[in-house]
Structures are given as C-alpha cells and as structure tokens.
PDB file of C-alpha atoms in Angstrom:
ATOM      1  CA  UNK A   1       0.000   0.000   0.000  1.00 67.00           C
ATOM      2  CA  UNK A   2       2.825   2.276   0.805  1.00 74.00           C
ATOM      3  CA  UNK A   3       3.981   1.816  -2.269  1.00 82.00           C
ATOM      4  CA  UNK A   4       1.313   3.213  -4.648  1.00 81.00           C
ATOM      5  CA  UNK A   5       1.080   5.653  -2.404  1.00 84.00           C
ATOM      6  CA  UNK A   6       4.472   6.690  -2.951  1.00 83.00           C
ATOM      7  CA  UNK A   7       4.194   6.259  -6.532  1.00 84.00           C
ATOM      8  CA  UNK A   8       1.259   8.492  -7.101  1.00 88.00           C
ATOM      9  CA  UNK A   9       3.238  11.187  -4.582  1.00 86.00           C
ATOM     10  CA  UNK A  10       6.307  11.359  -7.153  1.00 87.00           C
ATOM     11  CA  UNK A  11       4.510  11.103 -10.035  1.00 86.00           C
ATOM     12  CA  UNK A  12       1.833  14.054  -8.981  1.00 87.00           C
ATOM     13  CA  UNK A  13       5.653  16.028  -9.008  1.00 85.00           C
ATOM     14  CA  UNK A  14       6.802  14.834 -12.243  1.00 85.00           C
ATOM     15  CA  UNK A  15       3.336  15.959 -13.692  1.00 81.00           C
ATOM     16  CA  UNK A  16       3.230  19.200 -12.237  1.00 81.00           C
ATOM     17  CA  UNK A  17       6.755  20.271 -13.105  1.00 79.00           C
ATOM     18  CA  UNK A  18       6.133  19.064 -17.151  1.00 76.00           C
ATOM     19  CA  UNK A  19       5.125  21.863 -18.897  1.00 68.00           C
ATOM     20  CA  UNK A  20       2.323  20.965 -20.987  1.00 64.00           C
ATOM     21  CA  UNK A  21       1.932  24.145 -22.599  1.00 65.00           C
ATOM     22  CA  UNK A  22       5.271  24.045 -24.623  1.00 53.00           C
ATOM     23  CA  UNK A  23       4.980  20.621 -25.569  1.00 51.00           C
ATOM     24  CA  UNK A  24       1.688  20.735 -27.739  1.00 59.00           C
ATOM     25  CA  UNK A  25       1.305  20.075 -30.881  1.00 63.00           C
ATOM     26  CA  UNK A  26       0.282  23.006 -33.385  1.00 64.00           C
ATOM     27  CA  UNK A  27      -1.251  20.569 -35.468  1.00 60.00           C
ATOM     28  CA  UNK A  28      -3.453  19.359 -32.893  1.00 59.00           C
ATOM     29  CA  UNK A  29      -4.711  22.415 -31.695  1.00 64.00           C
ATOM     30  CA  UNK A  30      -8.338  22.463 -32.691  1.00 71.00           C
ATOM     31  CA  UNK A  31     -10.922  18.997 -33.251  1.00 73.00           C
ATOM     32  CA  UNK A  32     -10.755  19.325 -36.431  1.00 78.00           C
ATOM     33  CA  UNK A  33      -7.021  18.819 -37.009  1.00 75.00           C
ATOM     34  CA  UNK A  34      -7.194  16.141 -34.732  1.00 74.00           C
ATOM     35  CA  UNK A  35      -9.537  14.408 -37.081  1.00 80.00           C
ATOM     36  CA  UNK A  36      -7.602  15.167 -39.859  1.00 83.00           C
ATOM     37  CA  UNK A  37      -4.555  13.894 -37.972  1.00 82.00           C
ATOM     38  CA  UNK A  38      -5.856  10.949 -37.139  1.00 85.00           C
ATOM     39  CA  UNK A  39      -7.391  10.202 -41.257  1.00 88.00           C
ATOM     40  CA  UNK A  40      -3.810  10.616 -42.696  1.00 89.00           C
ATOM     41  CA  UNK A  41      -2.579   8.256 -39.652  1.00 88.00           C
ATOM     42  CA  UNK A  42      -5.367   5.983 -40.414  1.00 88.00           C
ATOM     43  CA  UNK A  43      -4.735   5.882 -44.254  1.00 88.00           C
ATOM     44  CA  UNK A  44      -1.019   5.800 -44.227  1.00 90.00           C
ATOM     45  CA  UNK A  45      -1.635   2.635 -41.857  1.00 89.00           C
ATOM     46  CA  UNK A  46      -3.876   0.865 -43.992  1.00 87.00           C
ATOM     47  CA  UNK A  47      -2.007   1.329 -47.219  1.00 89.00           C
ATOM     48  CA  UNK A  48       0.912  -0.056 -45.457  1.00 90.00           C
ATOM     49  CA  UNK A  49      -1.426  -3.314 -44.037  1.00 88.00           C
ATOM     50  CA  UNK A  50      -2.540  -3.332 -47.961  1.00 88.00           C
ATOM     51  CA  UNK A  51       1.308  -3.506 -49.450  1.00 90.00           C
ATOM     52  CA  UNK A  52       2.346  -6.277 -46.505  1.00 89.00           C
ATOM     53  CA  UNK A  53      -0.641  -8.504 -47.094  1.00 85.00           C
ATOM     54  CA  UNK A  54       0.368  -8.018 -50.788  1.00 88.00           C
ATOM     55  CA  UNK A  55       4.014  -8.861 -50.469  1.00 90.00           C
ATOM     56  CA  UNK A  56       2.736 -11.774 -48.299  1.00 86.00           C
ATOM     57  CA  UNK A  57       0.495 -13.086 -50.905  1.00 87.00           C
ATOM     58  CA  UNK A  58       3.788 -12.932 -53.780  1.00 90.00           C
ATOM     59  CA  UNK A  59       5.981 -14.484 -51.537  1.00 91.00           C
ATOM     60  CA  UNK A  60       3.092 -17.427 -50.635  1.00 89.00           C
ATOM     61  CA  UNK A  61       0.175 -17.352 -52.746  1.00 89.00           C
ATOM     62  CA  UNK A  62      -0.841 -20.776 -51.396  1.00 91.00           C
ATOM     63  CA  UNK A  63      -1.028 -20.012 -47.908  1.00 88.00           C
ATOM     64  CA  UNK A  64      -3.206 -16.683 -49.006  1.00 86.00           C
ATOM     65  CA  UNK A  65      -5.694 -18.786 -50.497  1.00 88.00           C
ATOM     66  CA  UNK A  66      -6.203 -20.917 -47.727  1.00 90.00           C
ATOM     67  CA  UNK A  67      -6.221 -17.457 -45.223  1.00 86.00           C
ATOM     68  CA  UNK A  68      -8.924 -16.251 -47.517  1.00 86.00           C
ATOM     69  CA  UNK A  69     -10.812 -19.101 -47.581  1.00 90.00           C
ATOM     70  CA  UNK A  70     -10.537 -19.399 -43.837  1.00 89.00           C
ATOM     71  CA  UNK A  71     -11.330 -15.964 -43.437  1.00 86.00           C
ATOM     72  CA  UNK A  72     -14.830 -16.467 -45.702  1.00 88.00           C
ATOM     73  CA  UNK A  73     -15.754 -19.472 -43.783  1.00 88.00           C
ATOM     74  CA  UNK A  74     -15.812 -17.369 -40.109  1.00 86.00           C
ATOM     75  CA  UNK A  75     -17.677 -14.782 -42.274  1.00 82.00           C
ATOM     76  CA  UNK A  76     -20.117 -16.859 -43.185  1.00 84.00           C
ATOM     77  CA  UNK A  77     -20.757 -18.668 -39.952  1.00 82.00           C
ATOM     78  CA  UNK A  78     -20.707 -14.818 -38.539  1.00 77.00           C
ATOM     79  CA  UNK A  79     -23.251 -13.570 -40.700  1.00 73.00           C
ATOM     80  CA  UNK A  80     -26.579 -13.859 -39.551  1.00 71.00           C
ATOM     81  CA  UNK A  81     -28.971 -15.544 -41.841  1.00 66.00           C
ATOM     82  CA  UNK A  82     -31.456 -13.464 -43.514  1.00 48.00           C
ATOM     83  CA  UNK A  83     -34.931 -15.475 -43.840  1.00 49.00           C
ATOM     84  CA  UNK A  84     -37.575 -14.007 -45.971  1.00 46.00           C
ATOM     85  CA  UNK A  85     -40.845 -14.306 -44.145  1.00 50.00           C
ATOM     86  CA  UNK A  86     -44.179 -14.351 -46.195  1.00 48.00           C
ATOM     87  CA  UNK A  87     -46.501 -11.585 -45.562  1.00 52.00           C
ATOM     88  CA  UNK A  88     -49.147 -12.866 -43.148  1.00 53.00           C
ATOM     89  CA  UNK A  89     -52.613 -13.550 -44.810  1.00 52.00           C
ATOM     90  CA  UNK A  90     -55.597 -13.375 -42.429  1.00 50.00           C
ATOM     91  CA  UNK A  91     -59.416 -13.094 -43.442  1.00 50.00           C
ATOM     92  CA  UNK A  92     -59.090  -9.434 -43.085  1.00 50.00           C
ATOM     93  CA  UNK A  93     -56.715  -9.215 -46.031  1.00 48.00           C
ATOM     94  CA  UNK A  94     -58.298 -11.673 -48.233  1.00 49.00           C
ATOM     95  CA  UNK A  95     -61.184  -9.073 -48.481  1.00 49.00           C
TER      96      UNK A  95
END
C-alpha cells in the first residue's frame, strides 16, 4: 500500500513540473485537425497493411488462399442468416 502511495506522490511532481503548454502540438490544436490527424494516420496505416498482405500473398500465394478461404468461412458462420418471411394472410386481407 505504501507503495502506490508513494508512486502516485512522485509522479503528482513529475506531472506538475512538465510543462504541458510548450509541448503541444500546433497541429493538434483544434478537433478538427485532430480528425484530420488521425485520417492521414489511419490511411497511411492501412495502405501499409494493404502492401504487406500483398508482399505476403507474392511471396506465398498458397497459404493466401487458404487465409482467404478461412477468413470467408468465419464470415459466413458470422453472418446472420437473412430469412424471408411471407406476408401474413388473415381473413381481413383476403377481403
């Protein structure tokens, strides 16, 4: 016990005597940059996902077939089935 609360005693000091002000990002400044930020982060990382699945697939296209079909097969048993139901005929709706 006395050791968080040592822990939380020298890190309120390390905290307090960072100064947050200097370190901020420009670029982060307002929500909307932040959003924009965090698109460009967001595409850069899935065009780089994109070019190693790729490379992975030219160096073993075997063993990307079978991932895909492995990957389709816990789609499909994901998916929930979609049942068309007949519309309901009662007496009301026959006349």
């Amino acid at each position: 016990m006395w050791f968080l609360i040592r822990c939380a005693f020298w890190l309120t000091i390390v905290f307090a005597s960072i100064d947050w002000e200097q370190d901020a990002d420009p670029k982060l400044a307002s929500p909307a940059a932040v959003w924009s930020t965090a698109r460009e982060f967001l595409g850069k990382s899935l065009e780089q996902a994109r070019a190693q699945g790729e490379k992975a697939c030219a160096d073993a296209p075997v063993a990307c077939l079978e991932a895909a079909t492995r990957i389709s097969q816990i789609g499909a048993e994901k998916r929930p089935e979609v049942k068309a139901k007949a519309p309901a005929t009662t007496a009301a709706a026959m006349h």
